Amino acid sequence: MTIANILLVEDEPAIQELLAFNVAQAGFNALRAADADSMWKQIQTKVPDLILLDWMLPETSGIVLAKQLRADSRTRDVPIIMLTARGEERDKILGLEAGADDYITKPFSPRELMARIRAVLRRHAPVLSEDVVALGGIELSPVTHRVLAKGHNIDIGPTEFRLLQFFMTHPERVYARAQVLDQVWGTQVFVEERTVDVHIRRLRAALEPFGLDSLIQTVRGSGYRFSTH
Ligand code: CA
């Protein structure tokens, strides 16, 4: 299972505790920081999948931190949700201009917070290219969502399609299930590693009538590989 790591940057212990509780309850992994220093220390250890950033922090404000996070190559693409007690439109715009992806006002309902987190993570899910790929007798067209196996149109589900597209654009390399999940599903919750096996099975079943199922190889103890050899 791949679990998104959410870094909570909040100086008030009671609110930090509440955030951590809700985040963990929703199945995410909560990392905590109370100020700028501890935030950067956490990032050094692990770049999170999302940062929940309080506006009012001691010394360096959340707005300044958001700008710094956007300027740092490690955290440039990490989504940020600003957390603030100030509900004015002007502040919301300031937060978004500083590089935040979304904005939530205290007091917040845990359900709203989780909905925002999920929405932001979904928007940052990996984007696959729109180029047609042809390899090993398969032709895949992302725009029309068509797959031709030795010239025959085959019918596969959207997940199998993304899976096939990922493998065809990364051939001859072995990917562990967790890596496949991150690349194809994104860092979402509640997706178990065996889900990958299920979709691989379906994909092979669709390719089998054309003798192309062996393109998707199981590498024992490691994961899967798309190989034309
Ligand atoms: Ca605060």
PDB file of C-alpha atoms in Angstrom, residues 1-3 163 166-167 173-188 191-201 204 216-225:
ATOM      1  CA  MET A   1       0.000   0.000   0.000  1.00  0.00           C
ATOM      2  CA  THR A   2       1.265   3.433  -0.815  1.00  0.00           C
ATOM      3  CA  ILE A   3       0.349   6.046   1.734  1.00  0.00           C
ATOM      4  CA  LEU A 163      -1.072   0.739 -16.744  1.00  0.00           C
ATOM      5  CA  PHE A 166       2.976   3.539 -18.283  1.00  0.00           C
ATOM      6  CA  PHE A 167       4.719   0.261 -19.104  1.00  0.00           C
ATOM      7  CA  ARG A 173      12.705  -1.616 -16.655  1.00  0.00           C
ATOM      8  CA  VAL A 174      11.488  -3.471 -13.607  1.00  0.00           C
ATOM      9  CA  TYR A 175       8.975  -1.684 -11.407  1.00  0.00           C
ATOM     10  CA  ALA A 176       7.983  -2.769  -7.924  1.00  0.00           C
ATOM     11  CA  ARG A 177       4.250  -2.789  -7.202  1.00  0.00           C
ATOM     12  CA  ALA A 178       4.593   0.274  -4.963  1.00  0.00           C
ATOM     13  CA  GLN A 179       6.327   2.162  -7.792  1.00  0.00           C
ATOM     14  CA  VAL A 180       3.611   1.159 -10.249  1.00  0.00           C
ATOM     15  CA  LEU A 181       0.995   2.429  -7.802  1.00  0.00           C
ATOM     16  CA  ASP A 182       2.761   5.781  -7.438  1.00  0.00           C
ATOM     17  CA  GLN A 183       3.203   6.153 -11.193  1.00  0.00           C
ATOM     18  CA  VAL A 184      -0.190   4.973 -12.377  1.00  0.00           C
ATOM     19  CA  TRP A 185      -2.549   5.621  -9.490  1.00  0.00           C
ATOM     20  CA  GLY A 186      -0.685   8.484  -7.825  1.00  0.00           C
ATOM     21  CA  THR A 187      -0.033   8.712  -4.110  1.00  0.00           C
ATOM     22  CA  GLN A 188      -3.597   7.998  -3.131  1.00  0.00           C
ATOM     23  CA  VAL A 191      -4.915   1.154  -2.856  1.00  0.00           C
ATOM     24  CA  GLU A 192      -3.230  -2.071  -1.916  1.00  0.00           C
ATOM     25  CA  GLU A 193      -0.299  -3.520  -3.793  1.00  0.00           C
ATOM     26  CA  ARG A 194      -2.269  -6.565  -4.853  1.00  0.00           C
ATOM     27  CA  THR A 195      -4.535  -4.213  -6.831  1.00  0.00           C
ATOM     28  CA  VAL A 196      -1.663  -3.991  -9.309  1.00  0.00           C
ATOM     29  CA  ASP A 197      -1.718  -7.785  -9.744  1.00  0.00           C
ATOM     30  CA  VAL A 198      -5.439  -7.733 -10.471  1.00  0.00           C
ATOM     31  CA  HIS A 199      -5.070  -5.161 -13.245  1.00  0.00           C
ATOM     32  CA  ILE A 200      -1.994  -6.858 -14.673  1.00  0.00           C
ATOM     33  CA  ARG A 201      -4.024 -10.063 -14.896  1.00  0.00           C
ATOM     34  CA  ARG A 204      -2.683  -9.969 -19.921  1.00  0.00           C
ATOM     35  CA  ILE A 216       4.203  -8.029 -19.487  1.00  0.00           C
ATOM     36  CA  GLN A 217       6.645 -10.032 -17.463  1.00  0.00           C
ATOM     37  CA  THR A 218       6.630 -10.899 -13.803  1.00  0.00           C
ATOM     38  CA  VAL A 219      10.038 -10.463 -12.234  1.00  0.00           C
ATOM     39  CA  ARG A 220       9.987 -12.680  -9.200  1.00  0.00           C
ATOM     40  CA  GLY A 221      10.502 -10.853  -5.939  1.00  0.00           C
ATOM     41  CA  SER A 222      10.781  -7.503  -7.734  1.00  0.00           C
ATOM     42  CA  GLY A 223       7.673  -6.581  -9.694  1.00  0.00           C
ATOM     43  CA  TYR A 224       6.791  -6.208 -13.358  1.00  0.00           C
ATOM     44  CA  ARG A 225       8.473  -5.256 -16.610  1.00  0.00           C
TER      45      ARG A 225
END
